[in-house]
């Protein structure tokens, strides 16, 4: 997307969501294929100052503290340079308060010397309720406060914030007019965007403007077992088997029991997901983007047939399942690109149930659980099992609910031998049982 | 955590599904008839219509933004219409004398202007209520809080969501350029020379300045809006309510007014083209290769600064780009429409094997989806990120395919869904698109290498009952 690497620099007082944003943005960029890594200066500080005593460390007149913090920032920037220059990284997220213009100038100079573009992401918030919730969600559990009780921790953290307040120089309309940045105000109520330089910054801005922190859950599941599933065939557009229909009914009951406020239901445009949604008796929306991966010439084949007709293709797929594209079909990599608007809309929405397909569900799950391209195509997404994802702290809680209707297993593990020269039985070793 | 659910008494059985033969969409039906329409993925996930309200002094690009935004929304499938109050004023007043009409103490002028705004709002209501519109763009200065409040009350009564788009700019160069590009040619200044027109227009702007109340951080904090400053250098975005507003913001943040040209062309003639076959992934014929060479000369002659070259991931576009000796980027999104089961067929074969499909396609070529393939409507959705990136870029050459080029062209030239699938995009012709004023100048350059014609017009008889020859009447000649 961009030839120059990009350095994203967070700005803001403690408890303004900088790390939340850093981690989320990093996860998103990696998922869409932009190698990104975050560098949390607080982490560096914890490695350096083994034991955190109190907010005094952050007092602006604590010379020793200042020195250590400056060193940690430098060490982090060094690692940034290594990542972007030597390790093939495309974006680095430098997560620290960076609340003074002086500190930001240092970083800007560093970036200039190394040929990195800089984009600032500032989070400004004065709502005490939001700050409190932030502290409860992510500070109390921090290594810094392992030995404190809740009240002590909150009290200390509030004093810590105070240490930064006097020297805080927010990004200024006039003084910082030449910088590229987004200022997020009150958790997304307002945004100020200045001098977006290129495509990746434009995508970052769009993403940041679509995320929210309202509590909600995302339910992911596949369609009920289909006739093709039973026969061990991939792709196609078949209807549900009897057990699949049974699952649809159970799914309806499950959803009712969950008593979810304003649930949106999304399906693909393939018969089996729509039939499943029909079992819920609620309105649903069809997305072509949620259609199963197109297996091209292998559509409707069994793995045995693929081995028979296209043994080379079958081996290549096992060698790199993420990037492998079926002849006249798609790859997982293509799927991710196709699903990006779905993810964007999922970020905007609140409670959603997505009824989709095995490969599609793997891609979506990889986004939420930060799975790499190598792990993604092998994530376990069995039929008749609902995954309930609930954002919590910096990640996602996952609950797996099997709806107690048996179904075939459609998960084929990577076999040991992925060589083109392998024998048929070696290729077929991990094919799950079917009719 | 694992949980399982015990069996419960059976519910009523779910509805049966039938697949719409044209769009290949599965829908529930009862007693042989399709049930109430289940919505397909519509861009605009809101049931409420949206009223976009422009704000800003004259010559700040409000009409430019209104028209462009309207064009974009219509192209992605959101029925949108713009309502330019200046137009209404011109229809009312017939002859524009001078800036005095806009003076804040001209009672008669104020009365007429208010009436025009109300008439326009009336038409907005008609469009959004009765005519099935989804978004209306209300293009006027709307520079006072009082006027904006009136509009919001109107929107509230009619249950429209309101989104303000304000353009703020104090750069005299930009304002001067704006006046030259779009005011001098306005009906208001037909009888003036350039200096007179500019002088009058500057005085017109002055009439608004004293009463101008820009959208305020505090006073207007409950409103949903984007404030565009200095032609996109800075943006203030407040309270985006829903998906369509989010898309509008993203679009507005990606467009620019830097002069540039976009070159669109198809790959050189391919082997399959010569045989009259559609789709596939064949290489160039020898005439196609010749075209690629000519394209190379043409591009060099054009002497374009920093030209980006984009192709699809199909062999024929890549082969064409290879002749340019320039770096190029491959986009899967630019691949030709997937003809599904009809891939690699001639029209004669399609008529032979799938006469019903062939007829359905002629009935509604935009929405028709090939079995296991795509529709033009699907293509547009697939191409949206390409359009977004084209908006961000400057000089670009896109080497693509017939259906793809029709979609892109329809976006730039504001063609409807009905016209789009029949746009003429012949082989070996380059279209050079240069934004000018509120639209796009088009130059068509045929690179003088013969090629087959691949354009099939809509035949007269589109009924399923038609004879084969009636279906094949408009098929262009091939080997």
CSV table of N, CA and C in Angstrom, one decimal, chain A residues 8 53 84 94 107 128 145 166 170 197 218-219 226 258 261 279 288 318 323 349 355 369 375 377 386 403 410:
chain,number,residue,atom,x,y,z
A,8,UNK,N,2.8,5.2,13.6
A,8,UNK,CA,1.6,5.7,14.3
A,8,UNK,C,2.0,6.1,15.7
A,53,UNK,N,6.2,0.9,42.4
A,53,UNK,CA,5.9,1.2,43.8
A,53,UNK,C,4.6,2.1,43.9
A,84,UNK,N,10.7,-1.9,11.4
A,84,UNK,CA,10.3,-1.3,10.1
A,84,UNK,C,11.4,-1.4,9.0
A,94,UNK,N,3.4,3.3,18.1
A,94,UNK,CA,4.2,3.7,19.2
A,94,UNK,C,3.3,4.2,20.3
A,107,UNK,N,10.3,12.3,18.4
A,107,UNK,CA,9.8,11.2,17.6
A,107,UNK,C,9.8,11.6,16.1
A,128,UNK,N,-15.7,11.6,33.4
A,128,UNK,CA,-15.2,10.8,34.5
A,128,UNK,C,-15.7,9.3,34.5
A,145,UNK,N,-0.5,-3.2,39.5
A,145,UNK,CA,-1.4,-3.1,40.7
A,145,UNK,C,-1.7,-4.5,41.2
A,166,UNK,N,-0.3,18.7,34.0
A,166,UNK,CA,0.2,20.0,33.9
A,166,UNK,C,1.0,20.2,32.6
A,170,UNK,N,-2.0,19.3,24.2
A,170,UNK,CA,-2.8,18.6,23.2
A,170,UNK,C,-2.4,19.1,21.8
A,197,UNK,N,-2.1,11.8,4.6
A,197,UNK,CA,-1.1,11.8,3.5
A,197,UNK,C,-1.4,10.8,2.5
A,218,UNK,N,-21.0,-10.6,19.6
A,218,UNK,CA,-21.1,-11.0,18.2
A,218,UNK,C,-21.2,-12.5,18.3
A,219,UNK,N,-22.2,-13.1,17.6
A,219,UNK,CA,-22.4,-14.5,17.6
A,219,UNK,C,-22.0,-15.0,16.2
A,226,UNK,N,-25.4,-29.4,5.8
A,226,UNK,CA,-26.1,-29.5,4.5
A,226,UNK,C,-25.9,-30.8,3.9
A,258,UNK,N,-31.3,-16.3,24.8
A,258,UNK,CA,-30.2,-15.3,25.1
A,258,UNK,C,-30.8,-13.9,25.3
A,261,UNK,N,-30.8,-7.8,23.0
A,261,UNK,CA,-31.5,-6.6,22.6
A,261,UNK,C,-31.1,-6.2,21.2
A,279,UNK,N,-35.1,-20.4,10.1
A,279,UNK,CA,-35.6,-21.1,11.3
A,279,UNK,C,-35.7,-20.2,12.5
A,288,UNK,N,-23.7,-10.9,0.0
A,288,UNK,CA,-23.0,-11.8,-1.0
A,288,UNK,C,-21.5,-11.9,-0.4
A,318,UNK,N,-2.1,-27.6,0.5
A,318,UNK,CA,-1.6,-27.9,1.9
A,318,UNK,C,-0.3,-27.2,2.2
A,323,UNK,N,-2.6,-18.6,1.2
A,323,UNK,CA,-2.4,-17.9,-0.1
A,323,UNK,C,-2.9,-18.7,-1.3
A,349,UNK,N,-21.7,-2.0,14.3
A,349,UNK,CA,-23.0,-2.5,14.9
A,349,UNK,C,-22.8,-2.9,16.4
A,355,UNK,N,-24.5,-15.8,10.3
A,355,UNK,CA,-24.6,-17.2,9.9
A,355,UNK,C,-23.9,-17.4,8.6
A,369,UNK,N,-9.9,-12.8,17.1
A,369,UNK,CA,-9.0,-13.4,18.0
A,369,UNK,C,-7.5,-13.2,17.7
A,375,UNK,N,-2.3,-19.6,11.0
A,375,UNK,CA,-3.3,-20.3,11.9
A,375,UNK,C,-4.7,-20.3,11.3
A,377,UNK,N,-6.4,-20.7,8.4
A,377,UNK,CA,-7.2,-21.7,7.7
A,377,UNK,C,-7.4,-23.0,8.4
A,386,UNK,N,-22.1,-22.5,18.1
A,386,UNK,CA,-22.2,-21.1,18.1
A,386,UNK,C,-21.0,-20.5,18.9
A,403,UNK,N,-24.9,-26.8,20.1
A,403,UNK,CA,-26.4,-26.9,20.2
A,403,UNK,C,-26.9,-28.3,20.2
A,410,UNK,N,-16.2,-31.4,9.3
A,410,UNK,CA,-15.8,-31.0,8.0
A,410,UNK,C,-14.3,-30.4,8.1
